[in-house]
PDB file of N, CA and C in Angstrom:
ATOM      1  N   MET A  96       0.172   0.081 -21.186  1.00  0.00           N
ATOM      2  CA  MET A  96       0.597  -0.282 -19.850  1.00  0.00           C
ATOM      3  C   MET A  96      -0.485   0.149 -18.858  1.00  0.00           C
ATOM      4  N   PRO A  97      -0.806  -0.688 -17.888  1.00  0.00           N
ATOM      5  CA  PRO A  97      -1.824  -0.304 -16.903  1.00  0.00           C
ATOM      6  C   PRO A  97      -1.326   0.845 -16.021  1.00  0.00           C
ATOM      7  N   MET A  98      -2.277   1.647 -15.589  1.00  0.00           N
ATOM      8  CA  MET A  98      -1.995   2.743 -14.677  1.00  0.00           C
ATOM      9  C   MET A  98      -2.592   2.400 -13.324  1.00  0.00           C
ATOM     10  N   TYR A  99      -1.900   2.779 -12.258  1.00  0.00           N
ATOM     11  CA  TYR A  99      -2.348   2.464 -10.907  1.00  0.00           C
ATOM     12  C   TYR A  99      -2.525   3.744 -10.094  1.00  0.00           C
ATOM     13  N   SER A 100      -3.464   3.706  -9.192  1.00  0.00           N
ATOM     14  CA  SER A 100      -3.635   4.824  -8.267  1.00  0.00           C
ATOM     15  C   SER A 100      -2.433   4.867  -7.335  1.00  0.00           C
ATOM     16  N   VAL A 101      -2.281   5.983  -6.641  1.00  0.00           N
ATOM     17  CA  VAL A 101      -1.175   6.141  -5.698  1.00  0.00           C
ATOM     18  C   VAL A 101      -1.234   5.058  -4.619  1.00  0.00           C
ATOM     19  N   SER A 102      -2.438   4.763  -4.118  1.00  0.00           N
ATOM     20  CA  SER A 102      -2.544   3.757  -3.052  1.00  0.00           C
ATOM     21  C   SER A 102      -2.200   2.360  -3.554  1.00  0.00           C
ATOM     22  N   LEU A 103      -2.574   2.043  -4.787  1.00  0.00           N
ATOM     23  CA  LEU A 103      -2.210   0.723  -5.327  1.00  0.00           C
ATOM     24  C   LEU A 103      -0.722   0.641  -5.631  1.00  0.00           C
ATOM     25  N   ALA A 104      -0.127   1.734  -6.076  1.00  0.00           N
ATOM     26  CA  ALA A 104       1.315   1.742  -6.351  1.00  0.00           C
ATOM     27  C   ALA A 104       2.125   1.630  -5.066  1.00  0.00           C
ATOM     28  N   ALA A 105       1.566   2.087  -3.943  1.00  0.00           N
ATOM     29  CA  ALA A 105       2.289   2.047  -2.669  1.00  0.00           C
ATOM     30  C   ALA A 105       2.441   0.628  -2.137  1.00  0.00           C
ATOM     31  N   ARG A 106       1.504  -0.233  -2.437  1.00  0.00           N
ATOM     32  CA  ARG A 106       1.533  -1.599  -1.869  1.00  0.00           C
ATOM     33  C   ARG A 106       2.803  -2.376  -2.218  1.00  0.00           C
ATOM     34  N   PRO A 107       3.157  -2.528  -3.508  1.00  0.00           N
ATOM     35  CA  PRO A 107       4.373  -3.301  -3.791  1.00  0.00           C
ATOM     36  C   PRO A 107       5.651  -2.602  -3.338  1.00  0.00           C
ATOM     37  N   LEU A 108       5.590  -1.274  -3.193  1.00  0.00           N
ATOM     38  CA  LEU A 108       6.758  -0.536  -2.709  1.00  0.00           C
ATOM     39  C   LEU A 108       6.901  -0.617  -1.198  1.00  0.00           C
ATOM     40  N   ARG A 109       5.836  -1.103  -0.529  1.00  0.00           N
ATOM     41  CA  ARG A 109       5.796  -1.235   0.930  1.00  0.00           C
ATOM     42  C   ARG A 109       6.020   0.101   1.639  1.00  0.00           C
ATOM     43  N   VAL A 110       5.346   1.123   1.094  1.00  0.00           N
ATOM     44  CA  VAL A 110       5.361   2.447   1.706  1.00  0.00           C
ATOM     45  C   VAL A 110       3.925   2.948   1.766  1.00  0.00           C
ATOM     46  N   SER A 111       3.716   4.055   2.420  1.00  0.00           N
ATOM     47  CA  SER A 111       2.375   4.623   2.518  1.00  0.00           C
ATOM     48  C   SER A 111       2.031   5.373   1.230  1.00  0.00           C
ATOM     49  N   PRO A 112       0.733   5.526   0.950  1.00  0.00           N
ATOM     50  CA  PRO A 112       0.337   6.342  -0.202  1.00  0.00           C
ATOM     51  C   PRO A 112       0.888   7.767  -0.116  1.00  0.00           C
ATOM     52  N   GLU A 113       1.001   8.302   1.091  1.00  0.00           N
ATOM     53  CA  GLU A 113       1.552   9.658   1.252  1.00  0.00           C
ATOM     54  C   GLU A 113       3.001   9.721   0.773  1.00  0.00           C
ATOM     55  N   THR A 114       3.775   8.663   1.015  1.00  0.00           N
ATOM     56  CA  THR A 114       5.161   8.625   0.541  1.00  0.00           C
ATOM     57  C   THR A 114       5.189   8.625  -0.979  1.00  0.00           C
ATOM     58  N   VAL A 115       4.323   7.833  -1.602  1.00  0.00           N
ATOM     59  CA  VAL A 115       4.256   7.810  -3.068  1.00  0.00           C
ATOM     60  C   VAL A 115       3.859   9.191  -3.594  1.00  0.00           C
ATOM     61  N   ARG A 116       2.910   9.844  -2.936  1.00  0.00           N
ATOM     62  CA  ARG A 116       2.520  11.208  -3.349  1.00  0.00           C
ATOM     63  C   ARG A 116       3.716  12.161  -3.297  1.00  0.00           C
ATOM     64  N   ARG A 117       4.491  12.082  -2.214  1.00  0.00           N
ATOM     65  CA  ARG A 117       5.682  12.945  -2.108  1.00  0.00           C
ATOM     66  C   ARG A 117       6.664  12.639  -3.226  1.00  0.00           C
ATOM     67  N   TRP A 118       6.879  11.351  -3.499  1.00  0.00           N
ATOM     68  CA  TRP A 118       7.808  10.969  -4.570  1.00  0.00           C
ATOM     69  C   TRP A 118       7.327  11.473  -5.927  1.00  0.00           C
ATOM     70  N   THR A 119       6.018  11.443  -6.168  1.00  0.00           N
ATOM     71  CA  THR A 119       5.507  11.942  -7.450  1.00  0.00           C
ATOM     72  C   THR A 119       5.618  13.463  -7.519  1.00  0.00           C
ATOM     73  N   GLU A 120       5.377  14.158  -6.405  1.00  0.00           N
ATOM     74  CA  GLU A 120       5.460  15.620  -6.385  1.00  0.00           C
ATOM     75  C   GLU A 120       6.882  16.116  -6.617  1.00  0.00           C
ATOM     76  N   THR A 121       7.873  15.367  -6.119  1.00  0.00           N
ATOM     77  CA  THR A 121       9.270  15.776  -6.274  1.00  0.00           C
ATOM     78  C   THR A 121       9.902  15.219  -7.540  1.00  0.00           C
ATOM     79  N   GLY A 122       9.155  14.425  -8.294  1.00  0.00           N
ATOM     80  CA  GLY A 122       9.672  13.886  -9.546  1.00  0.00           C
ATOM     81  C   GLY A 122      10.486  12.622  -9.400  1.00  0.00           C
ATOM     82  N   ARG A 123      10.578  12.084  -8.208  1.00  0.00           N
ATOM     83  CA  ARG A 123      11.343  10.843  -8.015  1.00  0.00           C
ATOM     84  C   ARG A 123      10.638   9.648  -8.633  1.00  0.00           C
ATOM     85  N   LEU A 124       9.315   9.691  -8.689  1.00  0.00           N
ATOM     86  CA  LEU A 124       8.519   8.618  -9.274  1.00  0.00           C
ATOM     87  C   LEU A 124       7.578   9.260 -10.296  1.00  0.00           C
ATOM     88  N   PRO A 125       7.693   8.881 -11.582  1.00  0.00           N
ATOM     89  CA  PRO A 125       6.854   9.527 -12.590  1.00  0.00           C
ATOM     90  C   PRO A 125       5.383   9.164 -12.429  1.00  0.00           C
ATOM     91  N   ALA A 126       4.522  10.161 -12.642  1.00  0.00           N
ATOM     92  CA  ALA A 126       3.075   9.959 -12.533  1.00  0.00           C
ATOM     93  C   ALA A 126       2.357  10.949 -13.432  1.00  0.00           C
ATOM     94  N   ASP A 127       1.166  10.575 -13.854  1.00  0.00           N
ATOM     95  CA  ASP A 127       0.296  11.461 -14.623  1.00  0.00           C
ATOM     96  C   ASP A 127      -0.753  12.023 -13.685  1.00  0.00           C
ATOM     97  N   ARG A 128      -1.200  13.226 -14.002  1.00  0.00           N
ATOM     98  CA  ARG A 128      -2.226  13.864 -13.178  1.00  0.00           C
ATOM     99  C   ARG A 128      -3.496  14.028 -14.004  1.00  0.00           C
ATOM    100  N   ALA A 129      -4.610  13.536 -13.475  1.00  0.00           N
ATOM    101  CA  ALA A 129      -5.905  13.637 -14.147  1.00  0.00           C
ATOM    102  C   ALA A 129      -6.495  15.027 -13.907  1.00  0.00           C
ATOM    103  N   PRO A 130      -7.474  15.436 -14.724  1.00  0.00           N
ATOM    104  CA  PRO A 130      -8.102  16.747 -14.524  1.00  0.00           C
ATOM    105  C   PRO A 130      -8.714  16.923 -13.132  1.00  0.00           C
ATOM    106  N   ASP A 131      -9.145  15.828 -12.519  1.00  0.00           N
ATOM    107  CA  ASP A 131      -9.731  15.943 -11.167  1.00  0.00           C
ATOM    108  C   ASP A 131      -8.671  16.044 -10.068  1.00  0.00           C
ATOM    109  N   GLY A 132      -7.377  16.010 -10.430  1.00  0.00           N
ATOM    110  CA  GLY A 132      -6.301  16.147  -9.459  1.00  0.00           C
ATOM    111  C   GLY A 132      -5.702  14.841  -8.991  1.00  0.00           C
ATOM    112  N   SER A 133      -6.326  13.718  -9.303  1.00  0.00           N
ATOM    113  CA  SER A 133      -5.787  12.426  -8.863  1.00  0.00           C
ATOM    114  C   SER A 133      -4.539  12.078  -9.674  1.00  0.00           C
ATOM    115  N   ARG A 134      -3.675  11.284  -9.065  1.00  0.00           N
ATOM    116  CA  ARG A 134      -2.441  10.859  -9.723  1.00  0.00           C
ATOM    117  C   ARG A 134      -2.552   9.401 -10.139  1.00  0.00           C
ATOM    118  N   SER A 135      -1.918   9.081 -11.269  1.00  0.00           N
ATOM    119  CA  SER A 135      -1.842   7.703 -11.742  1.00  0.00           C
ATOM    120  C   SER A 135      -0.384   7.381 -12.021  1.00  0.00           C
ATOM    121  N   VAL A 136       0.049   6.234 -11.548  1.00  0.00           N
ATOM    122  CA  VAL A 136       1.434   5.797 -11.716  1.00  0.00           C
ATOM    123  C   VAL A 136       1.460   4.691 -12.754  1.00  0.00           C
ATOM    124  N   ASP A 137       2.371   4.806 -13.704  1.00  0.00           N
ATOM    125  CA  ASP A 137       2.541   3.787 -14.736  1.00  0.00           C
ATOM    126  C   ASP A 137       2.885   2.460 -14.076  1.00  0.00           C
ATOM    127  N   GLY A 138       2.332   1.366 -14.582  1.00  0.00           N
ATOM    128  CA  GLY A 138       2.526   0.056 -13.970  1.00  0.00           C
ATOM    129  C   GLY A 138       3.972  -0.397 -13.870  1.00  0.00           C
ATOM    130  N   VAL A 139       4.836   0.078 -14.762  1.00  0.00           N
ATOM    131  CA  VAL A 139       6.244  -0.324 -14.757  1.00  0.00           C
ATOM    132  C   VAL A 139       7.076   0.551 -13.818  1.00  0.00           C
ATOM    133  N   ALA A 140       6.641   1.770 -13.591  1.00  0.00           N
ATOM    134  CA  ALA A 140       7.434   2.733 -12.815  1.00  0.00           C
ATOM    135  C   ALA A 140       7.779   2.250 -11.410  1.00  0.00           C
ATOM    136  N   PRO A 141       6.845   1.699 -10.614  1.00  0.00           N
ATOM    137  CA  PRO A 141       7.235   1.261  -9.266  1.00  0.00           C
ATOM    138  C   PRO A 141       8.310   0.170  -9.266  1.00  0.00           C
ATOM    139  N   ALA A 142       8.228  -0.760 -10.215  1.00  0.00           N
ATOM    140  CA  ALA A 142       9.234  -1.825 -10.275  1.00  0.00           C
ATOM    141  C   ALA A 142      10.603  -1.255 -10.636  1.00  0.00           C
ATOM    142  N   ALA A 143      10.648  -0.369 -11.632  1.00  0.00           N
ATOM    143  CA  ALA A 143      11.916   0.242 -12.023  1.00  0.00           C
ATOM    144  C   ALA A 143      12.483   1.102 -10.899  1.00  0.00           C
ATOM    145  N   PHE A 144      11.610   1.839 -10.230  1.00  0.00           N
ATOM    146  CA  PHE A 144      12.026   2.693  -9.113  1.00  0.00           C
ATOM    147  C   PHE A 144      12.649   1.849  -8.004  1.00  0.00           C
ATOM    148  N   THR A 145      12.024   0.715  -7.675  1.00  0.00           N
ATOM    149  CA  THR A 145      12.538  -0.177  -6.635  1.00  0.00           C
ATOM    150  C   THR A 145      13.901  -0.732  -7.019  1.00  0.00           C
ATOM    151  N   GLN A 146      14.061  -1.139  -8.263  1.00  0.00           N
ATOM    152  CA  GLN A 146      15.348  -1.673  -8.714  1.00  0.00           C
ATOM    153  C   GLN A 146      16.434  -0.609  -8.659  1.00  0.00           C
ATOM    154  N   GLU A 147      16.095   0.625  -9.050  1.00  0.00           N
ATOM    155  CA  GLU A 147      17.071   1.712  -8.994  1.00  0.00           C
ATOM    156  C   GLU A 147      17.481   2.015  -7.559  1.00  0.00           C
ATOM    157  N   ARG A 148      16.518   2.027  -6.648  1.00  0.00           N
ATOM    158  CA  ARG A 148      16.835   2.284  -5.242  1.00  0.00           C
ATOM    159  C   ARG A 148      17.714   1.184  -4.676  1.00  0.00           C
ATOM    160  N   ALA A 149      17.408  -0.076  -5.020  1.00  0.00           N
ATOM    161  CA  ALA A 149      18.193  -1.207  -4.511  1.00  0.00           C
ATOM    162  C   ALA A 149      19.625  -1.164  -5.046  1.00  0.00           C
ATOM    163  N   ALA A 150      19.781  -0.726  -6.292  1.00  0.00           N
ATOM    164  CA  ALA A 150      21.107  -0.659  -6.898  1.00  0.00           C
ATOM    165  C   ALA A 150      21.869   0.594  -6.495  1.00  0.00           C
ATOM    166  N   GLY A 151      21.187   1.536  -5.833  1.00  0.00           N
ATOM    167  CA  GLY A 151      21.841   2.769  -5.423  1.00  0.00           C
ATOM    168  C   GLY A 151      21.963   3.782  -6.536  1.00  0.00           C
ATOM    169  N   THR A 152      21.256   3.568  -7.664  1.00  0.00           N
ATOM    170  CA  THR A 152      21.345   4.498  -8.790  1.00  0.00           C
ATOM    171  C   THR A 152      20.251   5.550  -8.760  1.00  0.00           C
ATOM    172  N   HIS A 153      19.391   5.511  -7.778  1.00  0.00           N
ATOM    173  CA  HIS A 153      18.333   6.514  -7.638  1.00  0.00           C
ATOM    174  C   HIS A 153      18.654   7.335  -6.399  1.00  0.00           C
ATOM    175  N   PRO A 154      19.393   8.442  -6.569  1.00  0.00           N
ATOM    176  CA  PRO A 154      19.882   9.178  -5.403  1.00  0.00           C
ATOM    177  C   PRO A 154      18.764   9.814  -4.594  1.00  0.00           C
ATOM    178  N   LEU A 155      19.033   9.975  -3.314  1.00  0.00           N
ATOM    179  CA  LEU A 155      18.104  10.667  -2.429  1.00  0.00           C
ATOM    180  C   LEU A 155      18.222  12.168  -2.652  1.00  0.00           C
ATOM    181  N   PRO A 156      17.149  12.899  -2.432  1.00  0.00           N
ATOM    182  CA  PRO A 156      17.242  14.358  -2.539  1.00  0.00           C
ATOM    183  C   PRO A 156      18.208  14.918  -1.503  1.00  0.00           C
ATOM    184  N   PRO A 157      18.769  16.096  -1.732  1.00  0.00           N
ATOM    185  CA  PRO A 157      19.694  16.694  -0.767  1.00  0.00           C
ATOM    186  C   PRO A 157      19.025  16.881   0.591  1.00  0.00           C
ATOM    187  N   GLY A 158      19.760  16.574   1.639  1.00  0.00           N
ATOM    188  CA  GLY A 158      19.254  16.754   2.994  1.00  0.00           C
ATOM    189  C   GLY A 158      18.448  15.589   3.530  1.00  0.00           C
ATOM    190  N   VAL A 159      18.226  14.546   2.725  1.00  0.00           N
ATOM    191  CA  VAL A 159      17.458  13.382   3.168  1.00  0.00           C
ATOM    192  C   VAL A 159      18.438  12.279   3.543  1.00  0.00           C
ATOM    193  N   ALA A 160      18.368  11.821   4.768  1.00  0.00           N
ATOM    194  CA  ALA A 160      19.260  10.759   5.232  1.00  0.00           C
ATOM    195  C   ALA A 160      18.693   9.401   4.851  1.00  0.00           C
ATOM    196  N   PRO A 161      19.520   8.479   4.374  1.00  0.00           N
ATOM    197  CA  PRO A 161      19.017   7.138   4.065  1.00  0.00           C
ATOM    198  C   PRO A 161      18.607   6.418   5.344  1.00  0.00           C
ATOM    199  N   THR A 162      17.587   5.610   5.254  1.00  0.00           N
ATOM    200  CA  THR A 162      17.127   4.846   6.405  1.00  0.00           C
ATOM    201  C   THR A 162      16.604   3.501   5.929  1.00  0.00           C
ATOM    202  N   SER A 163      16.615   2.557   6.810  1.00  0.00           N
ATOM    203  CA  SER A 163      16.084   1.243   6.479  1.00  0.00           C
ATOM    204  C   SER A 163      14.650   1.151   6.971  1.00  0.00           C
ATOM    205  N   LEU A 164      13.931   0.161   6.487  1.00  0.00           N
ATOM    206  CA  LEU A 164      12.572  -0.058   6.960  1.00  0.00           C
ATOM    207  C   LEU A 164      12.583  -0.335   8.454  1.00  0.00           C
ATOM    208  N   ARG A 165      13.621  -0.979   8.925  1.00  0.00           N
ATOM    209  CA  ARG A 165      13.737  -1.276  10.353  1.00  0.00           C
ATOM    210  C   ARG A 165      13.745  -0.007  11.199  1.00  0.00           C
ATOM    211  N   ASN A 166      14.269   1.079  10.652  1.00  0.00           N
ATOM    212  CA  ASN A 166      14.375   2.333  11.390  1.00  0.00           C
ATOM    213  C   ASN A 166      13.259   3.320  11.074  1.00  0.00           C
ATOM    214  N   SER A 167      12.196   2.859  10.448  1.00  0.00           N
ATOM    215  CA  SER A 167      11.141   3.793  10.047  1.00  0.00           C
ATOM    216  C   SER A 167       9.753   3.212  10.281  1.00  0.00           C
ATOM    217  N   PHE A 168       9.479   2.821  11.495  1.00  0.00           N
ATOM    218  CA  PHE A 168       8.143   2.309  11.804  1.00  0.00           C
ATOM    219  C   PHE A 168       7.489   3.189  12.859  1.00  0.00           C
ATOM    220  N   ALA A 169       6.161   3.139  12.894  1.00  0.00           N
ATOM    221  CA  ALA A 169       5.415   3.967  13.843  1.00  0.00           C
ATOM    222  C   ALA A 169       5.374   3.296  15.204  1.00  0.00           C
ATOM    223  N   GLY A 170       5.441   4.092  16.240  1.00  0.00           N
ATOM    224  CA  GLY A 170       5.362   3.548  17.581  1.00  0.00           C
ATOM    225  C   GLY A 170       5.440   4.649  18.616  1.00  0.00           C
ATOM    226  N   ILE A 171       5.280   4.263  19.859  1.00  0.00           N
ATOM    227  CA  ILE A 171       5.366   5.184  20.978  1.00  0.00           C
ATOM    228  C   ILE A 171       6.547   4.765  21.836  1.00  0.00           C
ATOM    229  N   VAL A 172       7.464   5.698  22.079  1.00  0.00           N
ATOM    230  CA  VAL A 172       8.622   5.421  22.928  1.00  0.00           C
ATOM    231  C   VAL A 172       8.135   5.335  24.369  1.00  0.00           C
ATOM    232  N   THR A 173       8.357   4.186  24.993  1.00  0.00           N
ATOM    233  CA  THR A 173       7.901   3.984  26.374  1.00  0.00           C
ATOM    234  C   THR A 173       9.032   4.079  27.386  1.00  0.00           C
ATOM    235  N   ALA A 174      10.284   3.915  26.944  1.00  0.00           N
ATOM    236  CA  ALA A 174      11.409   4.014  27.866  1.00  0.00           C
ATOM    237  C   ALA A 174      12.708   4.197  27.090  1.00  0.00           C
ATOM    238  N   VAL A 175      13.649   4.922  27.698  1.00  0.00           N
ATOM    239  CA  VAL A 175      14.988   5.088  27.140  1.00  0.00           C
ATOM    240  C   VAL A 175      15.970   4.850  28.267  1.00  0.00           C
ATOM    241  N   ARG A 176      16.892   3.925  28.052  1.00  0.00           N
ATOM    242  CA  ARG A 176      17.917   3.631  29.053  1.00  0.00           C
ATOM    243  C   ARG A 176      19.288   3.863  28.421  1.00  0.00           C
ATOM    244  N   LEU A 177      20.054   4.782  29.000  1.00  0.00           N
ATOM    245  CA  LEU A 177      21.375   5.110  28.487  1.00  0.00           C
ATOM    246  C   LEU A 177      22.429   4.250  29.154  1.00  0.00           C
ATOM    247  N   ASP A 178      23.374   3.800  28.356  1.00  0.00           N
ATOM    248  CA  ASP A 178      24.486   3.000  28.826  1.00  0.00           C
ATOM    249  C   ASP A 178      25.767   3.722  28.400  1.00  0.00           C
ATOM    250  N   GLU A 179      26.919   3.180  28.772  1.00  0.00           N
ATOM    251  CA  GLU A 179      28.176   3.793  28.367  1.00  0.00           C
ATOM    252  C   GLU A 179      28.434   3.636  26.876  1.00  0.00           C
ATOM    253  N   VAL A 180      27.903   2.585  26.298  1.00  0.00           N
ATOM    254  CA  VAL A 180      28.179   2.289  24.896  1.00  0.00           C
ATOM    255  C   VAL A 180      26.986   2.565  23.982  1.00  0.00           C
ATOM    256  N   ALA A 181      25.798   2.318  24.445  1.00  0.00           N
ATOM    257  CA  ALA A 181      24.623   2.441  23.585  1.00  0.00           C
ATOM    258  C   ALA A 181      23.417   2.872  24.414  1.00  0.00           C
ATOM    259  N   ALA A 182      22.332   3.101  23.720  1.00  0.00           N
ATOM    260  CA  ALA A 182      21.067   3.425  24.384  1.00  0.00           C
ATOM    261  C   ALA A 182      20.064   2.337  24.033  1.00  0.00           C
ATOM    262  N   ARG A 183      19.228   1.996  24.996  1.00  0.00           N
ATOM    263  CA  ARG A 183      18.175   1.014  24.756  1.00  0.00           C
ATOM    264  C   ARG A 183      16.852   1.764  24.761  1.00  0.00           C
ATOM    265  N   VAL A 184      16.119   1.633  23.673  1.00  0.00           N
ATOM    266  CA  VAL A 184      14.844   2.332  23.523  1.00  0.00           C
ATOM    267  C   VAL A 184      13.747   1.294  23.417  1.00  0.00           C
ATOM    268  N   GLU A 185      12.753   1.392  24.296  1.00  0.00           N
ATOM    269  CA  GLU A 185      11.597   0.508  24.225  1.00  0.00           C
ATOM    270  C   GLU A 185      10.470   1.246  23.524  1.00  0.00           C
ATOM    271  N   ILE A 186       9.845   0.553  22.580  1.00  0.00           N
ATOM    272  CA  ILE A 186       8.796   1.167  21.770  1.00  0.00           C
ATOM    273  C   ILE A 186       7.595   0.243  21.707  1.00  0.00           C
ATOM    274  N   ARG A 187       6.420   0.806  21.851  1.00  0.00           N
ATOM    275  CA  ARG A 187       5.173   0.076  21.618  1.00  0.00           C
ATOM    276  C   ARG A 187       4.810   0.316  20.159  1.00  0.00           C
ATOM    277  N   GLY A 188       4.861  -0.743  19.368  1.00  0.00           N
ATOM    278  CA  GLY A 188       4.595  -0.618  17.940  1.00  0.00           C
ATOM    279  C   GLY A 188       3.186  -1.011  17.566  1.00  0.00           C
ATOM    280  N   ARG A 189       2.870  -0.842  16.320  1.00  0.00           N
ATOM    281  CA  ARG A 189       1.558  -1.168  15.779  1.00  0.00           C
ATOM    282  C   ARG A 189       1.170  -2.605  16.085  1.00  0.00           C
ATOM    283  N   GLY A 190      -0.057  -2.779  16.540  1.00  0.00           N
ATOM    284  CA  GLY A 190      -0.581  -4.107  16.776  1.00  0.00           C
ATOM    285  C   GLY A 190      -0.136  -4.767  18.068  1.00  0.00           C
ATOM    286  N   ARG A 191       0.684  -4.096  18.841  1.00  0.00           N
ATOM    287  CA  ARG A 191       1.195  -4.686  20.071  1.00  0.00           C
ATOM    288  C   ARG A 191       0.218  -4.544  21.231  1.00  0.00           C
ATOM    289  N   THR A 192      -0.540  -3.467  21.224  1.00  0.00           N
ATOM    290  CA  THR A 192      -1.474  -3.236  22.324  1.00  0.00           C
ATOM    291  C   THR A 192      -2.833  -2.824  21.772  1.00  0.00           C
ATOM    292  N   PRO A 193      -3.918  -3.190  22.426  1.00  0.00           N
ATOM    293  CA  PRO A 193      -5.236  -2.844  21.905  1.00  0.00           C
ATOM    294  C   PRO A 193      -5.527  -1.354  21.945  1.00  0.00           C
ATOM    295  N   TRP A 194      -4.844  -0.590  22.794  1.00  0.00           N
ATOM    296  CA  TRP A 194      -5.113   0.841  22.892  1.00  0.00           C
ATOM    297  C   TRP A 194      -4.388   1.659  21.841  1.00  0.00           C
ATOM    298  N   CYS A 195      -3.472   1.064  21.128  1.00  0.00           N
ATOM    299  CA  CYS A 195      -2.660   1.783  20.162  1.00  0.00           C
ATOM    300  C   CYS A 195      -3.536   2.211  18.971  1.00  0.00           C
ATOM    301  N   PRO A 196      -3.634   3.496  18.655  1.00  0.00           N
ATOM    302  CA  PRO A 196      -4.555   3.970  17.617  1.00  0.00           C
ATOM    303  C   PRO A 196      -4.192   3.575  16.201  1.00  0.00           C
ATOM    304  N   TRP A 197      -3.004   3.109  15.940  1.00  0.00           N
ATOM    305  CA  TRP A 197      -2.640   2.729  14.581  1.00  0.00           C
ATOM    306  C   TRP A 197      -2.404   1.272  14.546  1.00  0.00           C
TER     307      TRP A 197
END
């Protein structure tokens, strides 16, 4: 089975390489460690991990709240408006403005 670097394994999972590193460190995603310290993820592991997460059979660690991709993007909060029922939050996200560093 082919082995992939952490950054290559992150692409189909649609997460950052740092997230994959955390998952490998906590044992949520199996990986091998080379003598130089780099991690390699088995080619089948990301697909199986994704299916388990989608089916709800891969539990989150204690204290970690589930979140959707919609609720986990980078940005700068530019305004917050409170209402009686809800709050409206304006955010400048990636690619929206030329000054945004990410």
